[in-house]
Amino acid sequence: MPVTDEAIGKIKAMIVSGELQPGARLPKEADLAERLGLSRNSLREAVKALSLIRVLDVRQGDGTYVTSLSPEVLLETLGFLVDLHRDSTVLEFLELRRILEPAATAMAARVMPDEDVAALGEVLDDLAEDASLDDLIANDLEFHRRIAAGSGNTVLCSLLEGLSGPTVRARIWRGLTEEGAVAHTHQQHRAIFEAVAGRRPEEAHAWATVHVSGLERWLRGALGEPGSAPA
């Protein structure tokens, strides 16, 4: 095993065991390296790697701390990874979103607090008929963010946020090139909202599936994939 991987594993073990709690400060570099039987160089490399994935937070002049380890922090890099991929690879992320988002929507229909359901409806009502494409995209993102949060599952919510945000480019592209795309999106949002507000999880799941599949199907056609509709 490479020494850096060994160092990462030992720090991870300290966190998993509870020896290092979220928000805790790591011991001084020399002390920690000696304690773990590592060279200071391999310890530095491990700290650097763990800081990149938001497990550790290196504060210049202060020290190195364990982050909150909350899902939204640890999964923040997911959106960055999606952004690095080409549209053809983004399809795989859309496939994952098609699996997860309907589940989250059904959960929201069961457990989303009434006041949050009302606020979700206000998101739709606040969208002006002559809204710009930027406003439409912002409204779309906010609608889906609230649905995910309404599931009550913070890990699922963070995963969906990472998958949803980086697909903005495809949403803009579709809005600019497909006739009626904006109207269809708003109609489907309304249908999803009504199913959630009516506490009908199976219907909410079905509408969310239709909604996310529409973007995936369109992108496949735009990329000219075999068997997909033409762009």
PDB file of C-alpha atoms in Angstrom:
ATOM      1  CA  MET A   1       0.000   0.000   0.000  1.00  0.00           C
ATOM      2  CA  PRO A   2       1.401   3.450  -0.923  1.00  0.00           C
ATOM      3  CA  VAL A   3       2.452   5.421   2.157  1.00  0.00           C
ATOM      4  CA  THR A   4      -0.030   8.235   1.400  1.00  0.00           C
ATOM      5  CA  ASP A   5      -2.913   5.760   1.241  1.00  0.00           C
ATOM      6  CA  GLU A   6      -1.734   4.273   4.530  1.00  0.00           C
ATOM      7  CA  ALA A   7      -1.687   7.726   6.093  1.00  0.00           C
ATOM      8  CA  ILE A   8      -5.187   8.476   4.803  1.00  0.00           C
ATOM      9  CA  GLY A   9      -6.413   5.168   6.198  1.00  0.00           C
ATOM     10  CA  LYS A  10      -5.004   5.908   9.647  1.00  0.00           C
ATOM     11  CA  ILE A  11      -6.567   9.367   9.811  1.00  0.00           C
ATOM     12  CA  LYS A  12      -9.858   7.911   8.593  1.00  0.00           C
ATOM     13  CA  ALA A  13      -9.698   5.274  11.345  1.00  0.00           C
ATOM     14  CA  MET A  14      -9.293   8.016  13.959  1.00  0.00           C
ATOM     15  CA  ILE A  15     -12.415   9.751  12.616  1.00  0.00           C
ATOM     16  CA  VAL A  16     -14.499   6.581  12.302  1.00  0.00           C
ATOM     17  CA  SER A  17     -13.580   5.469  15.826  1.00  0.00           C
ATOM     18  CA  GLY A  18     -14.665   8.822  17.198  1.00  0.00           C
ATOM     19  CA  GLU A  19     -11.185   9.746  18.366  1.00  0.00           C
ATOM     20  CA  LEU A  20     -11.408  12.741  16.042  1.00  0.00           C
ATOM     21  CA  GLN A  21     -14.888  14.254  16.183  1.00  0.00           C
ATOM     22  CA  PRO A  22     -16.402  16.662  13.613  1.00  0.00           C
ATOM     23  CA  GLY A  23     -14.892  20.082  14.268  1.00  0.00           C
ATOM     24  CA  ALA A  24     -11.926  18.654  16.201  1.00  0.00           C
ATOM     25  CA  ARG A  25      -8.432  19.987  15.654  1.00  0.00           C
ATOM     26  CA  LEU A  26      -5.747  17.503  14.618  1.00  0.00           C
ATOM     27  CA  PRO A  27      -2.663  17.201  16.842  1.00  0.00           C
ATOM     28  CA  LYS A  28       0.463  19.011  15.731  1.00  0.00           C
ATOM     29  CA  GLU A  29       2.008  17.528  12.608  1.00  0.00           C
ATOM     30  CA  ALA A  30       5.147  16.209  14.315  1.00  0.00           C
ATOM     31  CA  ASP A  31       3.167  14.654  17.167  1.00  0.00           C
ATOM     32  CA  LEU A  32       0.586  13.044  14.875  1.00  0.00           C
ATOM     33  CA  ALA A  33       3.225  11.681  12.492  1.00  0.00           C
ATOM     34  CA  GLU A  34       5.120  10.076  15.369  1.00  0.00           C
ATOM     35  CA  ARG A  35       1.956   8.697  16.908  1.00  0.00           C
ATOM     36  CA  LEU A  36       0.810   7.096  13.627  1.00  0.00           C
ATOM     37  CA  GLY A  37       4.278   5.900  12.660  1.00  0.00           C
ATOM     38  CA  LEU A  38       4.330   8.027   9.512  1.00  0.00           C
ATOM     39  CA  SER A  39       6.776  10.398   7.925  1.00  0.00           C
ATOM     40  CA  ARG A  40       5.773  14.047   8.079  1.00  0.00           C
ATOM     41  CA  ASN A  41       5.804  14.169   4.274  1.00  0.00           C
ATOM     42  CA  SER A  42       3.318  11.307   3.870  1.00  0.00           C
ATOM     43  CA  LEU A  43       1.131  12.851   6.581  1.00  0.00           C
ATOM     44  CA  ARG A  44       1.132  16.176   4.698  1.00  0.00           C
ATOM     45  CA  GLU A  45       0.086  14.434   1.478  1.00  0.00           C
ATOM     46  CA  ALA A  46      -2.733  12.638   3.283  1.00  0.00           C
ATOM     47  CA  VAL A  47      -3.961  15.873   4.841  1.00  0.00           C
ATOM     48  CA  LYS A  48      -3.852  17.567   1.443  1.00  0.00           C
ATOM     49  CA  ALA A  49      -5.899  14.768  -0.152  1.00  0.00           C
ATOM     50  CA  LEU A  50      -8.477  14.742   2.654  1.00  0.00           C
ATOM     51  CA  SER A  51      -8.818  18.513   2.495  1.00  0.00           C
ATOM     52  CA  LEU A  52      -9.605  18.314  -1.223  1.00  0.00           C
ATOM     53  CA  ILE A  53     -12.594  16.086  -0.530  1.00  0.00           C
ATOM     54  CA  ARG A  54     -13.684  18.295   2.389  1.00  0.00           C
ATOM     55  CA  VAL A  55     -12.958  15.826   5.179  1.00  0.00           C
ATOM     56  CA  LEU A  56     -10.298  18.124   6.638  1.00  0.00           C
ATOM     57  CA  ASP A  57     -10.086  21.897   6.715  1.00  0.00           C
ATOM     58  CA  VAL A  58      -6.578  23.379   6.699  1.00  0.00           C
ATOM     59  CA  ARG A  59      -6.580  26.841   8.267  1.00  0.00           C
ATOM     60  CA  GLN A  60      -3.367  28.747   7.705  1.00  0.00           C
ATOM     61  CA  GLY A  61      -1.838  29.894  10.971  1.00  0.00           C
ATOM     62  CA  ASP A  62      -4.414  28.010  13.022  1.00  0.00           C
ATOM     63  CA  GLY A  63      -4.228  24.295  12.312  1.00  0.00           C
ATOM     64  CA  THR A  64      -6.061  21.460  10.603  1.00  0.00           C
ATOM     65  CA  TYR A  65      -9.599  20.575  11.620  1.00  0.00           C
ATOM     66  CA  VAL A  66     -12.081  17.825  10.846  1.00  0.00           C
ATOM     67  CA  THR A  67     -14.988  19.399   8.956  1.00  0.00           C
ATOM     68  CA  SER A  68     -18.597  19.019  10.053  1.00  0.00           C
ATOM     69  CA  LEU A  69     -18.676  15.838   7.912  1.00  0.00           C
ATOM     70  CA  SER A  70     -22.238  16.764   6.962  1.00  0.00           C
ATOM     71  CA  PRO A  71     -23.537  15.282   3.682  1.00  0.00           C
ATOM     72  CA  GLU A  72     -23.765  18.667   1.961  1.00  0.00           C
ATOM     73  CA  VAL A  73     -20.069  19.285   2.697  1.00  0.00           C
ATOM     74  CA  LEU A  74     -18.770  15.840   1.775  1.00  0.00           C
ATOM     75  CA  LEU A  75     -20.847  15.632  -1.413  1.00  0.00           C
ATOM     76  CA  GLU A  76     -19.973  19.145  -2.568  1.00  0.00           C
ATOM     77  CA  THR A  77     -17.280  17.754  -4.856  1.00  0.00           C
ATOM     78  CA  LEU A  78     -19.899  15.746  -6.787  1.00  0.00           C
ATOM     79  CA  GLY A  79     -21.092  18.831  -8.652  1.00  0.00           C
ATOM     80  CA  PHE A  80     -17.499  19.683  -9.529  1.00  0.00           C
ATOM     81  CA  LEU A  81     -16.962  16.198 -10.954  1.00  0.00           C
ATOM     82  CA  VAL A  82     -20.119  16.431 -13.067  1.00  0.00           C
ATOM     83  CA  ASP A  83     -18.978  19.783 -14.462  1.00  0.00           C
ATOM     84  CA  LEU A  84     -15.748  18.186 -15.687  1.00  0.00           C
ATOM     85  CA  HIS A  85     -17.556  15.622 -17.835  1.00  0.00           C
ATOM     86  CA  ARG A  86     -18.778  15.927 -21.396  1.00  0.00           C
ATOM     87  CA  ASP A  87     -22.481  15.949 -22.241  1.00  0.00           C
ATOM     88  CA  SER A  88     -22.405  12.282 -23.186  1.00  0.00           C
ATOM     89  CA  THR A  89     -21.180  11.419 -19.691  1.00  0.00           C
ATOM     90  CA  VAL A  90     -23.657  13.796 -18.065  1.00  0.00           C
ATOM     91  CA  LEU A  91     -26.309  11.415 -19.403  1.00  0.00           C
ATOM     92  CA  GLU A  92     -25.161   8.901 -16.808  1.00  0.00           C
ATOM     93  CA  PHE A  93     -25.688  11.463 -14.081  1.00  0.00           C
ATOM     94  CA  LEU A  94     -29.137  12.193 -15.486  1.00  0.00           C
ATOM     95  CA  GLU A  95     -29.909   8.476 -15.359  1.00  0.00           C
ATOM     96  CA  LEU A  96     -28.972   8.496 -11.689  1.00  0.00           C
ATOM     97  CA  ARG A  97     -31.107  11.563 -11.099  1.00  0.00           C
ATOM     98  CA  ARG A  98     -34.028   9.776 -12.804  1.00  0.00           C
ATOM     99  CA  ILE A  99     -33.707   7.004 -10.224  1.00  0.00           C
ATOM    100  CA  LEU A 100     -33.264   9.191  -7.139  1.00  0.00           C
ATOM    101  CA  GLU A 101     -35.471  12.219  -7.729  1.00  0.00           C
ATOM    102  CA  PRO A 102     -38.792  10.376  -8.106  1.00  0.00           C
ATOM    103  CA  ALA A 103     -38.031   8.567  -4.844  1.00  0.00           C
ATOM    104  CA  ALA A 104     -37.335  11.877  -3.125  1.00  0.00           C
ATOM    105  CA  THR A 105     -40.534  13.355  -4.557  1.00  0.00           C
ATOM    106  CA  ALA A 106     -42.602  10.448  -3.273  1.00  0.00           C
ATOM    107  CA  MET A 107     -40.999  10.844   0.153  1.00  0.00           C
ATOM    108  CA  ALA A 108     -41.803  14.561   0.096  1.00  0.00           C
ATOM    109  CA  ALA A 109     -45.447  13.749  -0.619  1.00  0.00           C
ATOM    110  CA  ARG A 110     -45.475  11.697   2.569  1.00  0.00           C
ATOM    111  CA  VAL A 111     -43.471  13.787   5.035  1.00  0.00           C
ATOM    112  CA  MET A 112     -42.966  17.350   3.739  1.00  0.00           C
ATOM    113  CA  PRO A 113     -44.373  19.773   6.356  1.00  0.00           C
ATOM    114  CA  ASP A 114     -47.496  21.659   5.303  1.00  0.00           C
ATOM    115  CA  GLU A 115     -45.760  25.041   5.547  1.00  0.00           C
ATOM    116  CA  ASP A 116     -42.978  23.828   3.240  1.00  0.00           C
ATOM    117  CA  VAL A 117     -45.557  22.522   0.759  1.00  0.00           C
ATOM    118  CA  ALA A 118     -47.194  25.952   0.775  1.00  0.00           C
ATOM    119  CA  ALA A 119     -43.806  27.593   0.180  1.00  0.00           C
ATOM    120  CA  LEU A 120     -43.215  25.213  -2.731  1.00  0.00           C
ATOM    121  CA  GLY A 121     -46.448  26.407  -4.319  1.00  0.00           C
ATOM    122  CA  GLU A 122     -45.321  30.010  -3.867  1.00  0.00           C
ATOM    123  CA  VAL A 123     -42.173  29.225  -5.863  1.00  0.00           C
ATOM    124  CA  LEU A 124     -44.371  28.309  -8.816  1.00  0.00           C
ATOM    125  CA  ASP A 125     -46.734  31.257  -8.300  1.00  0.00           C
ATOM    126  CA  ASP A 126     -43.846  33.735  -8.166  1.00  0.00           C
ATOM    127  CA  LEU A 127     -42.732  32.901 -11.702  1.00  0.00           C
ATOM    128  CA  ALA A 128     -43.881  35.673 -14.035  1.00  0.00           C
ATOM    129  CA  GLU A 129     -45.356  34.786 -17.424  1.00  0.00           C
ATOM    130  CA  ASP A 130     -42.712  36.893 -19.160  1.00  0.00           C
ATOM    131  CA  ALA A 131     -39.848  35.546 -17.039  1.00  0.00           C
ATOM    132  CA  SER A 132     -36.404  35.489 -18.640  1.00  0.00           C
ATOM    133  CA  LEU A 133     -34.631  32.212 -19.272  1.00  0.00           C
ATOM    134  CA  ASP A 134     -32.308  32.966 -16.342  1.00  0.00           C
ATOM    135  CA  ASP A 135     -35.323  33.422 -14.056  1.00  0.00           C
ATOM    136  CA  LEU A 136     -36.868  30.207 -15.359  1.00  0.00           C
ATOM    137  CA  ILE A 137     -33.708  28.224 -14.653  1.00  0.00           C
ATOM    138  CA  ALA A 138     -33.366  29.744 -11.174  1.00  0.00           C
ATOM    139  CA  ASN A 139     -36.999  28.896 -10.452  1.00  0.00           C
ATOM    140  CA  ASP A 140     -36.486  25.353 -11.720  1.00  0.00           C
ATOM    141  CA  LEU A 141     -33.463  24.826  -9.468  1.00  0.00           C
ATOM    142  CA  GLU A 142     -35.280  26.232  -6.432  1.00  0.00           C
ATOM    143  CA  PHE A 143     -38.312  24.021  -7.073  1.00  0.00           C
ATOM    144  CA  HIS A 144     -36.196  20.879  -7.229  1.00  0.00           C
ATOM    145  CA  ARG A 145     -34.102  21.948  -4.223  1.00  0.00           C
ATOM    146  CA  ARG A 146     -37.229  22.301  -2.094  1.00  0.00           C
ATOM    147  CA  ILE A 147     -38.586  18.947  -3.253  1.00  0.00           C
ATOM    148  CA  ALA A 148     -35.313  17.219  -2.307  1.00  0.00           C
ATOM    149  CA  ALA A 149     -35.225  18.949   1.070  1.00  0.00           C
ATOM    150  CA  GLY A 150     -38.845  17.948   1.599  1.00  0.00           C
ATOM    151  CA  SER A 151     -37.860  14.281   1.459  1.00  0.00           C
ATOM    152  CA  GLY A 152     -36.425  14.688   4.947  1.00  0.00           C
ATOM    153  CA  ASN A 153     -33.306  12.733   3.977  1.00  0.00           C
ATOM    154  CA  THR A 154     -30.229  14.975   4.102  1.00  0.00           C
ATOM    155  CA  VAL A 155     -27.989  12.532   2.244  1.00  0.00           C
ATOM    156  CA  LEU A 156     -30.484  12.134  -0.595  1.00  0.00           C
ATOM    157  CA  CYS A 157     -30.973  15.904  -0.682  1.00  0.00           C
ATOM    158  CA  SER A 158     -27.220  16.529  -0.984  1.00  0.00           C
ATOM    159  CA  LEU A 159     -26.840  13.901  -3.705  1.00  0.00           C
ATOM    160  CA  LEU A 160     -29.643  15.450  -5.749  1.00  0.00           C
ATOM    161  CA  GLU A 161     -28.245  18.944  -5.321  1.00  0.00           C
ATOM    162  CA  GLY A 162     -24.927  17.729  -6.670  1.00  0.00           C
ATOM    163  CA  LEU A 163     -26.638  16.039  -9.626  1.00  0.00           C
ATOM    164  CA  SER A 164     -29.094  18.826 -10.391  1.00  0.00           C
ATOM    165  CA  GLY A 165     -26.986  21.971 -10.417  1.00  0.00           C
ATOM    166  CA  PRO A 166     -24.379  20.841 -12.969  1.00  0.00           C
ATOM    167  CA  THR A 167     -27.121  19.948 -15.491  1.00  0.00           C
ATOM    168  CA  VAL A 168     -28.081  23.617 -15.803  1.00  0.00           C
ATOM    169  CA  ARG A 169     -26.240  23.900 -19.122  1.00  0.00           C
ATOM    170  CA  ALA A 170     -28.424  21.151 -20.624  1.00  0.00           C
ATOM    171  CA  ARG A 171     -31.566  22.858 -19.268  1.00  0.00           C
ATOM    172  CA  ILE A 172     -30.570  26.182 -20.803  1.00  0.00           C
ATOM    173  CA  TRP A 173     -29.710  24.507 -24.081  1.00  0.00           C
ATOM    174  CA  ARG A 174     -33.093  22.798 -24.165  1.00  0.00           C
ATOM    175  CA  GLY A 175     -34.957  25.996 -23.252  1.00  0.00           C
ATOM    176  CA  LEU A 176     -33.304  27.837 -26.113  1.00  0.00           C
ATOM    177  CA  THR A 177     -33.750  25.179 -28.782  1.00  0.00           C
ATOM    178  CA  GLU A 178     -36.870  23.113 -28.088  1.00  0.00           C
ATOM    179  CA  GLU A 179     -40.201  24.751 -28.790  1.00  0.00           C
ATOM    180  CA  GLY A 180     -42.595  24.492 -25.854  1.00  0.00           C
ATOM    181  CA  ALA A 181     -39.949  23.173 -23.436  1.00  0.00           C
ATOM    182  CA  VAL A 182     -40.488  25.969 -20.920  1.00  0.00           C
ATOM    183  CA  ALA A 183     -44.276  25.544 -20.896  1.00  0.00           C
ATOM    184  CA  HIS A 184     -43.977  21.770 -20.506  1.00  0.00           C
ATOM    185  CA  THR A 185     -41.549  22.188 -17.619  1.00  0.00           C
ATOM    186  CA  HIS A 186     -43.891  24.549 -15.788  1.00  0.00           C
ATOM    187  CA  GLN A 187     -46.889  22.253 -16.368  1.00  0.00           C
ATOM    188  CA  GLN A 188     -44.988  19.275 -15.003  1.00  0.00           C
ATOM    189  CA  HIS A 189     -43.808  21.267 -11.992  1.00  0.00           C
ATOM    190  CA  ARG A 190     -47.436  22.134 -11.278  1.00  0.00           C
ATOM    191  CA  ALA A 191     -48.481  18.474 -11.579  1.00  0.00           C
ATOM    192  CA  ILE A 192     -45.667  17.415  -9.223  1.00  0.00           C
ATOM    193  CA  PHE A 193     -46.670  20.100  -6.733  1.00  0.00           C
ATOM    194  CA  GLU A 194     -50.327  19.085  -6.779  1.00  0.00           C
ATOM    195  CA  ALA A 195     -49.401  15.447  -6.180  1.00  0.00           C
ATOM    196  CA  VAL A 196     -47.149  16.410  -3.262  1.00  0.00           C
ATOM    197  CA  ALA A 197     -49.731  18.817  -1.813  1.00  0.00           C
ATOM    198  CA  GLY A 198     -52.408  16.135  -2.187  1.00  0.00           C
ATOM    199  CA  ARG A 199     -50.215  13.610  -0.375  1.00  0.00           C
ATOM    200  CA  ARG A 200     -50.250  11.212  -3.328  1.00  0.00           C
ATOM    201  CA  PRO A 201     -46.737   9.689  -3.322  1.00  0.00           C
ATOM    202  CA  GLU A 202     -47.259   7.260  -6.224  1.00  0.00           C
ATOM    203  CA  GLU A 203     -48.541  10.048  -8.468  1.00  0.00           C
ATOM    204  CA  ALA A 204     -45.708  12.327  -7.341  1.00  0.00           C
ATOM    205  CA  HIS A 205     -43.201   9.582  -8.177  1.00  0.00           C
ATOM    206  CA  ALA A 206     -44.732   9.111 -11.640  1.00  0.00           C
ATOM    207  CA  TRP A 207     -44.730  12.825 -12.515  1.00  0.00           C
ATOM    208  CA  ALA A 208     -41.150  13.255 -11.319  1.00  0.00           C
ATOM    209  CA  THR A 209     -40.102  10.323 -13.495  1.00  0.00           C
ATOM    210  CA  VAL A 210     -41.792  11.850 -16.539  1.00  0.00           C
ATOM    211  CA  HIS A 211     -40.235  15.216 -15.781  1.00  0.00           C
ATOM    212  CA  VAL A 212     -36.616  14.091 -15.382  1.00  0.00           C
ATOM    213  CA  SER A 213     -36.896  11.589 -18.232  1.00  0.00           C
ATOM    214  CA  GLY A 214     -37.916  14.410 -20.558  1.00  0.00           C
ATOM    215  CA  LEU A 215     -34.579  16.194 -20.162  1.00  0.00           C
ATOM    216  CA  GLU A 216     -32.661  12.939 -20.475  1.00  0.00           C
ATOM    217  CA  ARG A 217     -34.576  11.914 -23.616  1.00  0.00           C
ATOM    218  CA  TRP A 218     -34.069  15.354 -25.153  1.00  0.00           C
ATOM    219  CA  LEU A 219     -30.331  15.349 -24.451  1.00  0.00           C
ATOM    220  CA  ARG A 220     -29.944  11.903 -25.997  1.00  0.00           C
ATOM    221  CA  GLY A 221     -31.669  13.190 -29.115  1.00  0.00           C
ATOM    222  CA  ALA A 222     -29.564  16.350 -29.171  1.00  0.00           C
ATOM    223  CA  LEU A 223     -26.416  14.228 -28.993  1.00  0.00           C
ATOM    224  CA  GLY A 224     -27.683  11.996 -31.802  1.00  0.00           C
ATOM    225  CA  GLU A 225     -27.667   8.782 -29.818  1.00  0.00           C
ATOM    226  CA  PRO A 226     -29.012   5.744 -31.713  1.00  0.00           C
ATOM    227  CA  GLY A 227     -32.656   5.077 -31.018  1.00  0.00           C
ATOM    228  CA  SER A 228     -33.336   8.527 -29.572  1.00  0.00           C
ATOM    229  CA  ALA A 229     -35.591  11.240 -30.937  1.00  0.00           C
ATOM    230  CA  PRO A 230     -33.900  13.742 -33.280  1.00  0.00           C
ATOM    231  CA  ALA A 231     -32.804  17.054 -31.737  1.00  0.00           C
TER     232      ALA A 231
END
